[in-house]
Amino acid sequence: MKKYISAILLAGFLGVTSCDSHFEELNTDPNRAGANVFDPNLILPIAANGYGNMISGYSGAILFQSMWIQALASTSTGGANYYSNADKYVISGSTNSYIANVWNNGYSVASRIQQMQKLAKTKEMNNLVAVGGIFKVLTISFISDIYGDVPYSEALKADEGITQPKYDSQSAAYIAMLTELETSLTALSPTGDAIKNDVIYKGDIAKWRRFGYSLMLKLAMRLSKKDAAAARTWVQKAVAGGVFASPADDALVPGDEGNGYSNSSANALNVPDDIYEVRWSKKMIDYLKSTNDPRLSIVAEVPNPGLAANRNGSPGNSNPAVQIGLPNGFDLRGGQFDISKHPDFPGGTGSGNDLAPIGAYSRPTGIYRDRNAPVFVLTYAEVQLLLAEAAARGWTTGSASDFYRNGVTGAFTSMAKFGGRTVSASDATAYLTANPLNTSSLDASLKMINEQIWATTSLFANFVESWNNWKRSGHPVLTPVNFPGNFSSGQIPRRQPFPNGETSLNADALKSAVARMGGDDWITRIWWDGGN
């Protein structure tokens, strides 16, 4: 990835953001290449890296959604008190900054993509324009799923004089995004311009097409409880277009620690306080244990005894029998919420100054601390599980049970992409034999499918996707934490408030959006949110 992004730096692109009106004024000096020389393909990898950073690590996923969704847990005391945002819905010192991360980073990525498309159009690079359209929808739909109504139809048009874009209603934005996605996919051509410097699919147009239709499927399923007719229509378009065919189609943003492009979640989980305080939740470990899930020994370990061993990341005990999940909503402050007061508290490990009070609880294994690990954007496993739900609802042909089986098998296979072990074929077969899809009723099928989506996306560290699908489906059933002083009235947050900066930068448009949505707090539901 380094050579691609370094080329952008040499070209002077980083000094050009949302407007291209001065490109013609640049010299043709190779270090300040003008629009007639600059290859817009060079923008794609830096946008991909930016997107990967936005959906992972401290940009929000670990600090908010990972624990809202009860995949991870933390006592959030000591050096890592910022996890109080997630585990207990309590403000920390930088919460307002965290709130704005996805907004700022997302529109920065979208702006780069817009610039790439504009330059590509001048060079008749129609495939690159189409890939840009897919990527722009991916990015702005992610922003919308977190905040609700967002600028879309007037966004990224500062060079056209629109510096205070209106916020589109999410209902309108979603249909517009699906339409733009369809237009972009139609424009892709195997005989068109080659996509170069592509860190996701290496220029494979067929894979970009399958990714686009898989994204269409995911966005269509978001509408399942708000506009079932539209959801069905778009699901059928996605299936007809051709979604992911195998785990080889997984969309991943690669990590590259040696060249400065580390996995952001791994960066967070290598901080000594985070290594110690971030644990798998009781909800997650209990779920994996209840079905003898073979991923448990790959993803979870009990650290070696003592505080030093808990903080240095040395390999622990991955025996499934010893794994214990940390309940959400507890601390180490000695009061009624101290974890030692929990009836199932297993006791600490070590002693004296080397005592680790939460040392017996399971933490993520070393694969989650690998800075070269990829960021999982969208996987074959998730797509097959969504198809299982669509089939159960009668929106597509095929067997819901077969799609479910494919999804679970794909999830097991893709675990190896972190760089660790995969699940053996025999273990996968045994799991699916013991845990077939429950087809006794639609509700039973939806529960099992969406619990599997929750586990699978969480184990891929795609916590925001896990949270979004929980909002949509209502599965798994989660018990909220009601910690003193929480910012969400004792409810699991369902959105992030708009960034404070919008109040001064785009006040009138923001005010209209808030009025339309019915509020701007952590529990105001976005348009498609009808899960529970």
Coordinates of C-alpha atoms in Angstrom, one line a residue:
M1 CA 0.0 0.0 0.0
K2 CA 2.9 2.3 0.7
K3 CA 3.9 2.8 -2.9
Y4 CA 0.4 3.8 -3.9
I5 CA -0.1 6.4 -1.1
S6 CA 3.4 7.7 -1.4
A7 CA 2.7 8.4 -5.1
I8 CA -0.3 10.5 -4.0
L9 CA 1.9 12.5 -1.6
L10 CA 4.4 13.1 -4.4
A11 CA 1.6 14.3 -6.7
G12 CA 0.6 16.9 -4.2
F13 CA -2.9 15.5 -4.0
L14 CA -3.1 15.9 -0.2
G15 CA -3.1 19.6 -0.7
V16 CA -6.2 19.4 -2.8
T17 CA -9.4 18.3 -1.1
S18 CA -12.9 19.0 -2.1
C19 CA -12.3 21.3 -5.1
D20 CA -10.5 20.8 -8.4
S21 CA -10.9 24.4 -9.7
H22 CA -7.2 25.1 -9.5
F23 CA -5.8 21.9 -11.1
E24 CA -5.2 23.7 -14.4
E25 CA -3.0 26.3 -12.6
L26 CA -0.5 23.7 -11.4
N27 CA 2.7 23.1 -13.3
T28 CA 3.5 19.7 -14.9
D29 CA 6.4 19.4 -12.5
P30 CA 6.3 15.7 -11.5
N31 CA 6.0 16.7 -7.9
R32 CA 3.0 18.9 -8.7
A33 CA 1.2 17.1 -11.5
G34 CA -1.8 18.8 -13.0
A35 CA -5.1 17.2 -13.9
N36 CA -3.9 16.3 -17.4
V37 CA -1.0 14.2 -15.9
F38 CA -2.3 13.0 -12.5
D39 CA -3.7 9.4 -12.5
P40 CA -6.9 9.4 -10.4
N41 CA -6.3 5.7 -9.7
L42 CA -3.8 6.9 -7.1
I43 CA -6.6 8.2 -4.9
L44 CA -8.3 4.9 -4.5
P45 CA -5.9 3.2 -2.0
I46 CA -5.8 6.2 0.3
A47 CA -9.6 6.3 0.3
A48 CA -9.7 2.6 1.1
N49 CA -7.3 3.1 4.0
G50 CA -9.3 6.0 5.3
Y51 CA -12.5 4.0 5.2
G52 CA -10.8 1.1 7.0
N53 CA -9.6 3.5 9.8
M54 CA -13.1 5.0 10.0
I55 CA -14.9 1.7 10.7
S56 CA -12.4 0.4 13.3
G57 CA -10.4 1.3 16.4
Y58 CA -10.7 4.6 18.2
S59 CA -12.7 6.2 15.5
G60 CA -15.7 4.8 17.4
A61 CA -16.1 1.1 16.8
I62 CA -14.2 0.0 19.9
L63 CA -15.0 3.0 22.0
F64 CA -18.7 2.8 21.4
Q65 CA -20.4 0.0 19.4
S66 CA -18.2 -3.0 20.5
M67 CA -19.7 -2.8 24.0
W68 CA -23.1 -1.3 23.2
I69 CA -23.6 -4.6 21.3
Q70 CA -22.2 -6.6 24.2
A71 CA -19.5 -8.3 22.2
L72 CA -16.8 -6.8 24.4
A73 CA -16.8 -5.5 27.9
S74 CA -14.6 -3.5 30.2
T75 CA -14.3 -2.4 33.8
S76 CA -13.3 1.0 32.2
T77 CA -11.3 2.2 35.2
G78 CA -7.7 3.3 35.5
G79 CA -5.9 4.3 32.3
A80 CA -8.7 3.1 30.0
N81 CA -11.6 5.1 31.4
Y82 CA -12.6 6.0 27.9
Y83 CA -14.4 2.7 27.7
S84 CA -17.0 4.0 30.0
N85 CA -18.6 5.5 26.8
A86 CA -19.2 1.9 25.6
D87 CA -19.6 -0.4 28.5
K88 CA -21.7 1.9 30.7
Y89 CA -22.9 4.7 28.3
V90 CA -21.1 7.3 30.5
I91 CA -19.3 10.3 29.2
S92 CA -15.5 10.4 29.3
G93 CA -13.2 13.3 28.6
S94 CA -13.1 13.0 24.9
T95 CA -16.6 11.8 24.1
N96 CA -17.5 14.8 22.0
S97 CA -14.5 14.2 19.9
Y98 CA -15.4 10.5 19.5
I99 CA -18.9 11.5 18.4
A100 CA -17.5 13.5 15.5
N101 CA -14.9 10.9 14.2
V102 CA -17.1 9.0 11.8
W103 CA -18.7 12.2 10.4
N104 CA -15.4 14.0 9.8
N105 CA -13.5 10.9 8.5
G106 CA -16.4 9.7 6.4
Y107 CA -16.9 12.9 4.5
S108 CA -13.2 13.2 4.1
V109 CA -13.1 9.8 2.4
A110 CA -16.2 10.6 0.3
S111 CA -14.6 13.9 -0.8
R112 CA -11.5 12.1 -2.0
I113 CA -13.7 9.7 -3.9
Q114 CA -15.7 12.5 -5.4
Q115 CA -12.4 14.1 -6.6
M116 CA -11.3 10.8 -8.0
Q117 CA -14.5 10.5 -10.0
K118 CA -14.3 14.0 -11.4
L119 CA -10.7 13.5 -12.6
A120 CA -11.6 10.0 -14.0
K121 CA -14.5 11.5 -16.0
T122 CA -12.1 13.9 -17.8
K123 CA -10.0 10.9 -18.8
E124 CA -13.0 8.7 -19.7
M125 CA -12.1 6.2 -17.0
N126 CA -15.6 4.9 -16.7
N127 CA -14.8 1.9 -14.6
L128 CA -13.0 4.0 -12.1
V129 CA -16.0 6.4 -12.0
A130 CA -18.2 3.4 -11.3
V131 CA -16.0 2.0 -8.6
G132 CA -16.0 5.5 -7.1
G133 CA -19.8 5.5 -7.1
I134 CA -19.9 2.1 -5.3
F135 CA -17.3 3.4 -2.7
K136 CA -19.2 6.6 -2.2
V137 CA -22.4 4.8 -1.4
L138 CA -20.5 2.5 0.9
T139 CA -19.1 5.4 2.8
I140 CA -22.1 7.7 3.1
S141 CA -24.5 4.8 4.0
F142 CA -22.1 4.0 6.9
I143 CA -22.3 7.6 8.1
S144 CA -26.1 7.6 7.7
D145 CA -26.5 4.3 9.7
I146 CA -24.7 6.0 12.6
Y147 CA -26.3 9.5 12.6
G148 CA -29.6 9.2 10.6
D149 CA -30.4 12.0 8.2
V150 CA -27.2 13.3 6.5
P151 CA -26.2 15.4 3.6
Y152 CA -26.2 13.3 0.4
S153 CA -27.8 14.9 -2.6
E154 CA -26.1 18.3 -2.0
A155 CA -23.0 16.8 -0.3
L156 CA -19.4 17.3 -1.6
K157 CA -20.4 20.2 -3.8
A158 CA -18.4 23.1 -2.3
D159 CA -16.8 23.7 -5.7
E160 CA -20.4 24.3 -7.0
G161 CA -21.0 26.9 -4.3
I162 CA -23.0 24.6 -1.9
T163 CA -21.2 24.9 1.4
Q164 CA -24.2 24.3 3.6
P165 CA -25.8 21.2 2.1
K166 CA -29.2 20.1 3.2
Y167 CA -29.7 16.9 5.2
D168 CA -31.6 14.4 3.2
S169 CA -34.2 12.3 5.1
Q170 CA -32.7 8.8 5.5
S171 CA -35.7 7.4 3.7
A172 CA -34.9 9.5 0.6
A173 CA -31.2 9.1 0.9
Y174 CA -31.4 5.3 1.0
I175 CA -33.4 5.0 -2.2
A176 CA -31.0 7.5 -3.8
M177 CA -28.0 5.6 -2.7
L178 CA -29.4 2.3 -4.0
T179 CA -30.2 4.0 -7.3
E180 CA -26.7 5.4 -7.6
L181 CA -25.3 2.0 -6.7
E182 CA -27.4 0.4 -9.5
T183 CA -26.2 3.0 -12.0
S184 CA -22.6 2.5 -11.0
L185 CA -22.9 -1.3 -11.3
T186 CA -24.5 -1.0 -14.7
A187 CA -21.6 1.1 -15.9
L188 CA -18.9 -1.4 -14.9
S189 CA -17.4 -3.1 -18.0
P190 CA -14.8 -5.9 -18.2
T191 CA -13.5 -4.3 -21.4
G192 CA -13.2 -0.8 -20.0
D193 CA -10.4 1.0 -18.3
A194 CA -8.3 -1.1 -15.8
I195 CA -8.6 -0.3 -12.1
K196 CA -5.0 0.2 -10.9
N197 CA -3.5 0.6 -7.4
D198 CA -6.5 -1.3 -6.0
V199 CA -5.7 -2.6 -2.5
I200 CA -9.0 -4.4 -2.1
Y201 CA -9.6 -6.4 -5.3
K202 CA -6.4 -5.8 -7.3
G203 CA -8.4 -4.3 -10.2
D204 CA -10.8 -7.3 -10.6
I205 CA -13.9 -5.8 -12.1
A206 CA -15.9 -9.0 -11.5
K207 CA -15.2 -8.8 -7.8
W208 CA -16.1 -5.2 -7.7
R209 CA -19.4 -6.1 -9.3
R210 CA -20.1 -8.8 -6.8
F211 CA -19.2 -6.4 -4.0
G212 CA -21.5 -3.8 -5.3
Y213 CA -24.5 -6.1 -5.5
S214 CA -23.6 -7.5 -2.1
L215 CA -23.7 -4.0 -0.7
M216 CA -27.0 -3.5 -2.4
L217 CA -28.3 -6.6 -0.6
K218 CA -27.2 -5.3 2.7
L219 CA -28.7 -1.9 2.2
A220 CA -31.9 -3.5 1.0
M221 CA -32.2 -5.6 4.1
R222 CA -31.8 -2.5 6.2
L223 CA -35.3 -1.5 4.9
S224 CA -36.9 -4.9 6.0
K225 CA -39.0 -3.4 8.8
K226 CA -39.7 0.0 7.3
D227 CA -40.4 -0.6 3.7
A228 CA -40.7 -4.4 3.0
A229 CA -41.8 -3.9 -0.6
A230 CA -38.7 -1.8 -1.5
A231 CA -36.5 -4.2 0.5
R232 CA -37.8 -7.1 -1.6
T233 CA -37.4 -5.3 -4.9
W234 CA -33.8 -4.3 -4.1
V235 CA -32.9 -7.8 -2.7
Q236 CA -34.1 -9.3 -6.0
K237 CA -32.0 -6.9 -8.0
A238 CA -29.0 -7.7 -5.9
V239 CA -29.4 -11.5 -6.3
A240 CA -30.0 -11.1 -10.1
G241 CA -26.9 -9.0 -10.4
G242 CA -24.7 -11.6 -8.6
V243 CA -23.5 -11.3 -5.0
F244 CA -20.4 -12.8 -3.3
A245 CA -19.8 -16.4 -4.5
S246 CA -17.2 -17.5 -1.9
P247 CA -15.0 -16.2 0.9
A248 CA -12.5 -15.3 -1.8
D249 CA -14.8 -12.3 -2.5
D250 CA -14.5 -10.9 1.0
A251 CA -13.9 -7.1 1.0
L252 CA -11.0 -6.4 3.2
V253 CA -8.7 -3.4 3.7
P254 CA -5.2 -4.8 4.2
G255 CA -3.1 -3.8 7.2
D256 CA 0.6 -2.9 6.6
E257 CA 2.3 -2.0 9.8
G258 CA 5.8 -1.7 8.3
N259 CA 4.7 1.1 6.0
G260 CA 2.5 3.0 8.5
Y261 CA -0.9 1.6 7.7
S262 CA -1.6 -0.5 10.8
N263 CA -5.0 -2.1 11.6
S264 CA -6.6 0.6 13.8
S265 CA -8.3 -1.8 16.2
A266 CA -5.0 -3.6 16.7
N267 CA -3.3 -0.3 17.5
A268 CA -5.9 0.2 20.2
L269 CA -5.7 -3.3 21.6
N270 CA -1.9 -3.1 21.9
V271 CA -2.1 -0.3 24.5
P272 CA -1.2 -2.0 27.8
D273 CA -4.3 -0.6 29.6
D274 CA -6.5 -1.8 26.7
I275 CA -4.9 -5.2 26.6
Y276 CA -5.8 -5.6 30.2
E277 CA -9.2 -4.0 30.4
V278 CA -10.8 -5.1 27.1
R279 CA -12.5 -8.5 27.5
W280 CA -15.0 -10.6 25.6
S281 CA -18.4 -10.1 27.2
K282 CA -20.3 -12.7 29.1
K283 CA -23.0 -12.5 26.4
M284 CA -20.5 -13.4 23.7
I285 CA -18.6 -16.2 25.5
D286 CA -21.9 -17.7 26.8
Y287 CA -23.2 -17.7 23.2
L288 CA -20.2 -19.4 21.8
K289 CA -20.1 -22.0 24.6
S290 CA -23.8 -22.8 24.3
T291 CA -23.3 -24.2 20.8
N292 CA -19.7 -25.5 21.2
D293 CA -18.6 -22.9 18.6
P294 CA -15.2 -23.9 17.2
R295 CA -14.2 -20.3 16.9
L296 CA -14.0 -19.9 20.7
S297 CA -10.5 -21.3 21.0
I298 CA -9.3 -19.0 18.1
V299 CA -10.7 -15.8 19.4
A300 CA -10.5 -16.0 23.2
E301 CA -7.8 -16.6 25.8
V302 CA -7.5 -16.3 29.5
P303 CA -4.2 -14.4 30.2
N304 CA -1.4 -15.9 32.2
P305 CA -1.7 -15.1 36.0
G306 CA -0.8 -11.7 37.2
L307 CA -1.1 -8.0 36.2
A308 CA 2.1 -8.0 34.2
A309 CA 1.1 -10.9 32.1
N310 CA -2.3 -9.4 31.6
R311 CA -0.8 -6.2 30.2
N312 CA 2.0 -7.5 28.0
G313 CA 0.0 -9.4 25.4
S314 CA 1.8 -12.7 25.9
P315 CA -0.3 -15.7 24.7
G316 CA -2.8 -17.1 27.2
N317 CA -4.9 -20.2 27.6
S318 CA -7.3 -20.8 24.7
N319 CA -8.9 -23.9 26.1
P320 CA -12.6 -23.4 25.6
A321 CA -13.4 -24.9 28.9
V322 CA -11.7 -22.1 30.9
Q323 CA -13.2 -19.2 29.0
I324 CA -15.3 -16.7 31.1
G325 CA -16.9 -13.6 29.7
L326 CA -16.9 -10.3 31.6
P327 CA -20.4 -9.0 32.4
N328 CA -21.1 -5.5 31.0
G329 CA -21.6 -2.6 33.3
F330 CA -19.1 -3.2 36.1
D331 CA -16.1 -1.4 37.5
L332 CA -13.3 -1.8 40.0
R333 CA -14.2 1.1 42.3
G334 CA -15.3 -0.9 45.4
G335 CA -19.0 0.2 45.3
Q336 CA -22.1 -1.7 44.3
F337 CA -20.9 -2.0 40.7
D338 CA -17.5 -3.5 41.5
I339 CA -17.1 -6.7 39.5
S340 CA -16.1 -8.5 42.7
K341 CA -19.7 -8.1 43.9
H342 CA -21.0 -10.1 40.9
P343 CA -22.3 -13.5 42.1
D344 CA -20.2 -15.4 39.5
F345 CA -17.0 -13.4 40.1
P346 CA -14.1 -16.0 39.5
G347 CA -11.6 -14.1 41.5
G348 CA -8.4 -12.3 40.3
T349 CA -5.1 -13.8 39.3
G350 CA -1.7 -13.1 40.7
S351 CA -1.2 -11.4 44.1
G352 CA 0.1 -8.3 45.8
N353 CA 1.3 -5.6 43.4
D354 CA 0.9 -8.2 40.6
L355 CA -2.8 -8.8 41.2
A356 CA -5.1 -8.7 38.1
P357 CA -8.6 -8.5 39.5
I358 CA -10.2 -9.3 36.1
G359 CA -7.4 -11.6 35.0
A360 CA -9.6 -14.7 34.9
Y361 CA -11.9 -13.3 32.2
S362 CA -11.4 -14.0 28.5
R363 CA -9.8 -11.4 26.3
P364 CA -9.3 -11.3 22.5
T365 CA -6.4 -13.4 21.4
G366 CA -3.3 -12.1 19.6
I367 CA -4.9 -12.1 16.2
Y368 CA -6.8 -9.0 17.3
R369 CA -3.5 -7.3 18.2
D370 CA -1.9 -8.0 14.8
R371 CA -1.3 -4.7 13.2
N372 CA -1.0 -6.4 9.8
A373 CA -4.5 -7.9 10.1
P374 CA -7.1 -6.6 7.6
V375 CA -10.2 -4.6 8.4
F376 CA -13.3 -6.6 7.5
V377 CA -15.7 -4.5 5.4
L378 CA -18.2 -7.0 4.0
T379 CA -17.9 -10.8 3.8
Y380 CA -19.3 -13.8 2.0
A381 CA -20.5 -15.1 5.4
E382 CA -22.5 -12.0 6.2
V383 CA -24.0 -11.9 2.7
Q384 CA -25.1 -15.6 2.9
L385 CA -26.7 -15.0 6.3
L386 CA -28.6 -12.0 4.9
L387 CA -29.7 -14.2 2.0
A388 CA -30.9 -16.8 4.5
E389 CA -33.1 -14.1 6.1
A390 CA -34.3 -13.0 2.6
A391 CA -35.2 -16.6 1.7
A392 CA -37.0 -17.1 5.0
R393 CA -39.1 -14.0 4.3
G394 CA -39.8 -15.3 0.8
W395 CA -37.9 -12.5 -1.0
T396 CA -35.6 -14.7 -2.9
T397 CA -35.4 -18.3 -4.1
G398 CA -33.3 -20.9 -2.5
S399 CA -33.2 -22.6 0.9
A400 CA -32.8 -20.5 4.0
S401 CA -31.1 -23.5 5.6
D402 CA -28.6 -23.8 2.8
F403 CA -27.8 -20.1 2.9
Y404 CA -27.4 -20.3 6.7
R405 CA -25.0 -23.3 6.3
N406 CA -23.0 -21.4 3.7
G407 CA -22.8 -18.3 5.9
V408 CA -21.6 -20.2 8.9
T409 CA -19.1 -22.2 6.9
G410 CA -17.8 -18.9 5.3
A411 CA -17.5 -17.3 8.7
F412 CA -15.4 -20.2 9.9
T413 CA -13.2 -20.1 6.8
S414 CA -12.6 -16.3 6.9
M415 CA -11.4 -16.4 10.5
A416 CA -8.0 -17.4 9.1
K417 CA -7.7 -14.0 7.3
F418 CA -6.8 -12.4 10.6
G419 CA -3.6 -14.5 10.3
G420 CA -4.5 -17.1 12.9
R421 CA -6.1 -20.6 12.7
T422 CA -9.1 -21.5 10.7
V423 CA -11.8 -24.0 11.7
S424 CA -11.3 -27.5 10.4
A425 CA -13.8 -29.0 7.9
S426 CA -14.7 -31.7 10.4
D427 CA -15.3 -29.2 13.2
A428 CA -17.5 -27.1 10.8
T429 CA -19.5 -30.1 9.8
A430 CA -20.0 -31.2 13.4
Y431 CA -21.1 -27.7 14.4
L432 CA -23.7 -27.4 11.6
T433 CA -25.0 -30.9 12.2
A434 CA -25.6 -30.0 15.9
N435 CA -26.9 -26.5 15.1
P436 CA -29.0 -26.5 11.9
L437 CA -31.2 -23.5 11.2
N438 CA -34.4 -23.7 13.2
T439 CA -37.2 -23.5 10.5
S440 CA -40.1 -24.2 12.8
S441 CA -41.3 -20.6 12.4
L442 CA -40.2 -17.4 10.7
D443 CA -39.4 -15.9 14.1
A444 CA -37.2 -18.9 15.1
S445 CA -35.3 -18.6 11.8
L446 CA -34.8 -14.9 12.1
K447 CA -33.6 -15.2 15.7
M448 CA -31.0 -17.8 14.8
I449 CA -29.8 -16.1 11.6
N450 CA -29.4 -12.7 13.2
E451 CA -27.7 -14.0 16.3
Q452 CA -25.2 -15.6 13.9
I453 CA -24.7 -12.3 12.1
W454 CA -24.1 -10.6 15.5
A455 CA -21.5 -13.2 16.5
T456 CA -19.8 -13.3 13.1
T457 CA -19.5 -9.6 12.5
S458 CA -18.3 -9.1 16.1
L459 CA -15.6 -11.8 15.8
F460 CA -14.5 -10.1 12.6
A461 CA -14.2 -6.9 14.7
N462 CA -16.8 -5.2 12.5
F463 CA -18.7 -4.0 15.5
V464 CA -20.6 -1.2 13.9
E465 CA -22.2 -3.6 11.4
S466 CA -23.1 -5.9 14.3
W467 CA -24.8 -2.9 16.1
N468 CA -26.6 -1.9 12.9
N469 CA -28.0 -5.3 12.3
W470 CA -29.0 -5.6 15.9
K471 CA -31.0 -2.3 15.5
R472 CA -32.6 -3.7 12.4
S473 CA -33.4 -7.2 13.6
G474 CA -33.7 -7.0 17.4
H475 CA -31.4 -10.0 17.7
P476 CA -29.8 -11.0 20.0
V477 CA -31.9 -9.8 22.8
L478 CA -29.7 -7.6 25.0
T479 CA -30.2 -6.4 28.5
P480 CA -29.1 -2.7 28.7
V481 CA -26.7 -1.5 31.3
N482 CA -28.2 1.2 33.6
F483 CA -25.1 2.7 35.2
P484 CA -25.3 5.9 37.3
G485 CA -24.9 9.1 35.2
N486 CA -25.4 7.4 31.8
F487 CA -26.2 9.5 28.8
S488 CA -28.9 7.2 27.3
S489 CA -31.5 6.9 30.0
G490 CA -30.4 3.4 30.7
Q491 CA -31.0 2.2 27.1
I492 CA -28.5 0.9 24.6
P493 CA -27.6 3.8 22.3
R494 CA -29.1 3.6 18.9
R495 CA -27.3 6.4 17.2
Q496 CA -24.6 9.0 17.8
P497 CA -25.6 12.6 18.1
F498 CA -24.6 15.0 15.4
P499 CA -21.1 16.6 15.8
N500 CA -21.1 19.9 17.7
G501 CA -19.4 21.6 14.8
E502 CA -22.5 21.3 12.6
T503 CA -24.2 23.8 14.9
S504 CA -22.0 26.6 13.7
L505 CA -21.2 25.3 10.2
N506 CA -24.6 24.2 9.0
A507 CA -27.1 25.2 11.6
D508 CA -30.3 25.6 9.6
A509 CA -29.9 22.3 7.8
L510 CA -29.1 20.6 11.1
K511 CA -32.1 22.1 12.8
S512 CA -34.4 20.8 10.0
A513 CA -32.9 17.3 10.3
V514 CA -33.3 17.2 14.0
A515 CA -36.9 18.3 13.8
R516 CA -37.7 15.6 11.2
M517 CA -35.9 12.9 13.1
G518 CA -37.6 13.8 16.4
G519 CA -34.4 14.6 18.4
D520 CA -30.7 14.5 18.5
D521 CA -29.7 12.2 21.3
W522 CA -28.3 8.7 21.8
I523 CA -31.7 7.0 21.7
T524 CA -33.5 8.8 18.9
R525 CA -34.1 6.1 16.3
I526 CA -33.0 6.6 12.7
W527 CA -35.6 6.0 10.0
W528 CA -35.0 2.3 9.3
D529 CA -34.4 1.2 12.9
G530 CA -37.3 -1.0 13.9
G531 CA -35.6 -3.9 15.6
N532 CA -36.9 -3.9 19.1

